[in-house]
Amino acid sequence: MAGPEADSQFQFTGIKKYFNSYTLTGRMNCVLTTCGGIAQLVLYFKLRPKKTPAVKAS
Amino acid sequence: MNENLFTSFSTPTLMGLPIIIMIIAFPALLYPTSNRLISNRIRTLQQYLINLILKQMMAIHSPKGRTWSLMLMSLIIFIASTNLLGLLPHTFTPTTQLSINLGLAIPLWAGAVILGFRYKFKTSVSHFLPQGTPILLIPMLIIIETISLFIQPMALAVRLTANITAGHLLMHLIGAATLALFSISTSTALITFIILLLLTILEFAVALIQAYVFTLLVSLYLHDNT
């Protein structure tokens, strides 16, 4: 298994500096973003109000 | 015959009371202890074997990982001696029970993972994304790596359970077949008996190998997280 790589050996610019699959920081941010996105999706579907059908007047 | 095949895996009781705790604690009684620096032959041999396994297993670890030495040595000795004792006829083997193996695997795996998240958060989290993954595959691979992480303790427990249970079942079946064939055809019974002997030798090896594999994998999970 490869040891901890030096982040300084990769020179990324822009958004790739924070989100890439090469540096430790980049990989961590990708993982946290993905997990956060999935958690938000789950929370949204759990917490959204359930639509109740309108009762028709007889 | 079907009932006889599976009754050896049921939890043993004595006069209605479960004696599983005594059976789990029993292998520890087989290892003599001494407070002398230089002891008798058996104790010296025991120390030599434990040191051999200890050096081989803990060589790759950092000082933090080596704090788990006692845990891992106890683990391998417990599983190996339990598996070997289970090869004796009419004994109950605790490691055939998934509950016991899960009870070993889950806390050890969780301890290693929590240690990793506590002391090396960045490295632990970045393990979920292999280096050099193409951008489009990142979300899928993170999900796959998460699933593979949570499968690790299940695989540990089920591997040990399945190997030991399958071996014991095979020995039961082939032993019963040998007995049944003895009155029908002696030569066939002899062949079956030779197969049973070879299987028993294999089961001795499997008992030790499975203990080693279980402990090695826990040690690797620890190494990844320390």
JSON list of C-alpha atoms in Angstrom, two decimals, chain A:
[
{"chain": "A", "resi": 1, "resn": "MET", "atom": "CA", "xyz": [0.00, 0.00, 0.00]},
{"chain": "A", "resi": 2, "resn": "ALA", "atom": "CA", "xyz": [1.40, 3.39, -0.94]},
{"chain": "A", "resi": 3, "resn": "GLY", "atom": "CA", "xyz": [2.34, 5.67, 1.90]},
{"chain": "A", "resi": 4, "resn": "PRO", "atom": "CA", "xyz": [0.87, 9.17, 2.36]},
{"chain": "A", "resi": 5, "resn": "GLU", "atom": "CA", "xyz": [1.69, 11.10, -0.79]},
{"chain": "A", "resi": 6, "resn": "ALA", "atom": "CA", "xyz": [2.93, 14.69, -0.60]},
{"chain": "A", "resi": 7, "resn": "ASP", "atom": "CA", "xyz": [0.19, 17.05, -1.71]},
{"chain": "A", "resi": 8, "resn": "SER", "atom": "CA", "xyz": [2.84, 19.46, -2.96]},
{"chain": "A", "resi": 9, "resn": "GLN", "atom": "CA", "xyz": [3.92, 17.14, -5.81]},
{"chain": "A", "resi": 10, "resn": "PHE", "atom": "CA", "xyz": [0.64, 17.88, -7.60]},
{"chain": "A", "resi": 11, "resn": "GLN", "atom": "CA", "xyz": [0.08, 21.42, -8.88]},
{"chain": "A", "resi": 12, "resn": "PHE", "atom": "CA", "xyz": [-3.63, 21.92, -9.48]},
{"chain": "A", "resi": 13, "resn": "THR", "atom": "CA", "xyz": [-5.39, 25.23, -10.01]},
{"chain": "A", "resi": 14, "resn": "GLY", "atom": "CA", "xyz": [-8.95, 26.39, -9.63]},
{"chain": "A", "resi": 15, "resn": "ILE", "atom": "CA", "xyz": [-11.58, 23.97, -8.34]},
{"chain": "A", "resi": 16, "resn": "LYS", "atom": "CA", "xyz": [-9.29, 21.02, -9.08]},
{"chain": "A", "resi": 17, "resn": "LYS", "atom": "CA", "xyz": [-7.07, 22.24, -6.28]},
{"chain": "A", "resi": 18, "resn": "TYR", "atom": "CA", "xyz": [-9.79, 21.26, -3.80]},
{"chain": "A", "resi": 19, "resn": "PHE", "atom": "CA", "xyz": [-11.60, 18.47, -5.64]},
{"chain": "A", "resi": 20, "resn": "ASN", "atom": "CA", "xyz": [-9.35, 15.89, -7.31]},
{"chain": "A", "resi": 21, "resn": "SER", "atom": "CA", "xyz": [-8.58, 12.21, -6.89]},
{"chain": "A", "resi": 22, "resn": "TYR", "atom": "CA", "xyz": [-4.81, 12.60, -6.43]},
{"chain": "A", "resi": 23, "resn": "THR", "atom": "CA", "xyz": [-4.10, 14.64, -3.31]},
{"chain": "A", "resi": 24, "resn": "LEU", "atom": "CA", "xyz": [-5.25, 13.71, 0.19]},
{"chain": "A", "resi": 25, "resn": "THR", "atom": "CA", "xyz": [-7.16, 16.97, 0.55]},
{"chain": "A", "resi": 26, "resn": "GLY", "atom": "CA", "xyz": [-8.80, 16.56, -2.86]},
{"chain": "A", "resi": 27, "resn": "ARG", "atom": "CA", "xyz": [-9.89, 13.00, -2.11]},
{"chain": "A", "resi": 28, "resn": "MET", "atom": "CA", "xyz": [-11.17, 13.97, 1.33]},
{"chain": "A", "resi": 29, "resn": "ASN", "atom": "CA", "xyz": [-13.22, 16.84, -0.10]},
{"chain": "A", "resi": 30, "resn": "CYS", "atom": "CA", "xyz": [-14.70, 14.61, -2.82]},
{"chain": "A", "resi": 31, "resn": "VAL", "atom": "CA", "xyz": [-15.70, 12.00, -0.24]},
{"chain": "A", "resi": 32, "resn": "LEU", "atom": "CA", "xyz": [-17.18, 14.52, 2.17]},
{"chain": "A", "resi": 33, "resn": "THR", "atom": "CA", "xyz": [-19.10, 16.25, -0.64]},
{"chain": "A", "resi": 34, "resn": "THR", "atom": "CA", "xyz": [-20.51, 12.96, -1.94]},
{"chain": "A", "resi": 35, "resn": "CYS", "atom": "CA", "xyz": [-21.48, 11.77, 1.54]},
{"chain": "A", "resi": 36, "resn": "GLY", "atom": "CA", "xyz": [-23.00, 15.17, 2.34]},
{"chain": "A", "resi": 37, "resn": "GLY", "atom": "CA", "xyz": [-24.99, 15.10, -0.88]},
{"chain": "A", "resi": 38, "resn": "ILE", "atom": "CA", "xyz": [-26.34, 11.61, -0.16]},
{"chain": "A", "resi": 39, "resn": "ALA", "atom": "CA", "xyz": [-27.18, 12.63, 3.44]},
{"chain": "A", "resi": 40, "resn": "GLN", "atom": "CA", "xyz": [-29.07, 15.68, 2.16]},
{"chain": "A", "resi": 41, "resn": "LEU", "atom": "CA", "xyz": [-31.01, 13.54, -0.32]},
{"chain": "A", "resi": 42, "resn": "VAL", "atom": "CA", "xyz": [-32.00, 11.10, 2.42]},
{"chain": "A", "resi": 43, "resn": "LEU", "atom": "CA", "xyz": [-32.99, 13.92, 4.76]},
{"chain": "A", "resi": 44, "resn": "TYR", "atom": "CA", "xyz": [-35.05, 15.59, 2.02]},
{"chain": "A", "resi": 45, "resn": "PHE", "atom": "CA", "xyz": [-37.05, 12.45, 1.27]},
{"chain": "A", "resi": 46, "resn": "LYS", "atom": "CA", "xyz": [-37.53, 11.72, 4.98]},
{"chain": "A", "resi": 47, "resn": "LEU", "atom": "CA", "xyz": [-38.60, 15.21, 6.01]},
{"chain": "A", "resi": 48, "resn": "ARG", "atom": "CA", "xyz": [-40.69, 16.35, 3.05]},
{"chain": "A", "resi": 49, "resn": "PRO", "atom": "CA", "xyz": [-44.37, 16.75, 3.93]},
{"chain": "A", "resi": 50, "resn": "LYS", "atom": "CA", "xyz": [-46.52, 13.85, 2.75]},
{"chain": "A", "resi": 51, "resn": "LYS", "atom": "CA", "xyz": [-49.24, 15.04, 0.35]},
{"chain": "A", "resi": 52, "resn": "THR", "atom": "CA", "xyz": [-52.69, 14.16, 1.65]},
{"chain": "A", "resi": 53, "resn": "PRO", "atom": "CA", "xyz": [-55.45, 14.02, -1.01]},
{"chain": "A", "resi": 54, "resn": "ALA", "atom": "CA", "xyz": [-58.17, 16.66, -0.58]},
{"chain": "A", "resi": 55, "resn": "VAL", "atom": "CA", "xyz": [-61.37, 15.24, 0.90]},
{"chain": "A", "resi": 56, "resn": "LYS", "atom": "CA", "xyz": [-64.34, 15.67, -1.54]},
{"chain": "A", "resi": 57, "resn": "ALA", "atom": "CA", "xyz": [-67.46, 17.23, -0.01]},
{"chain": "A", "resi": 58, "resn": "SER", "atom": "CA", "xyz": [-70.38, 14.76, -0.26]}
]
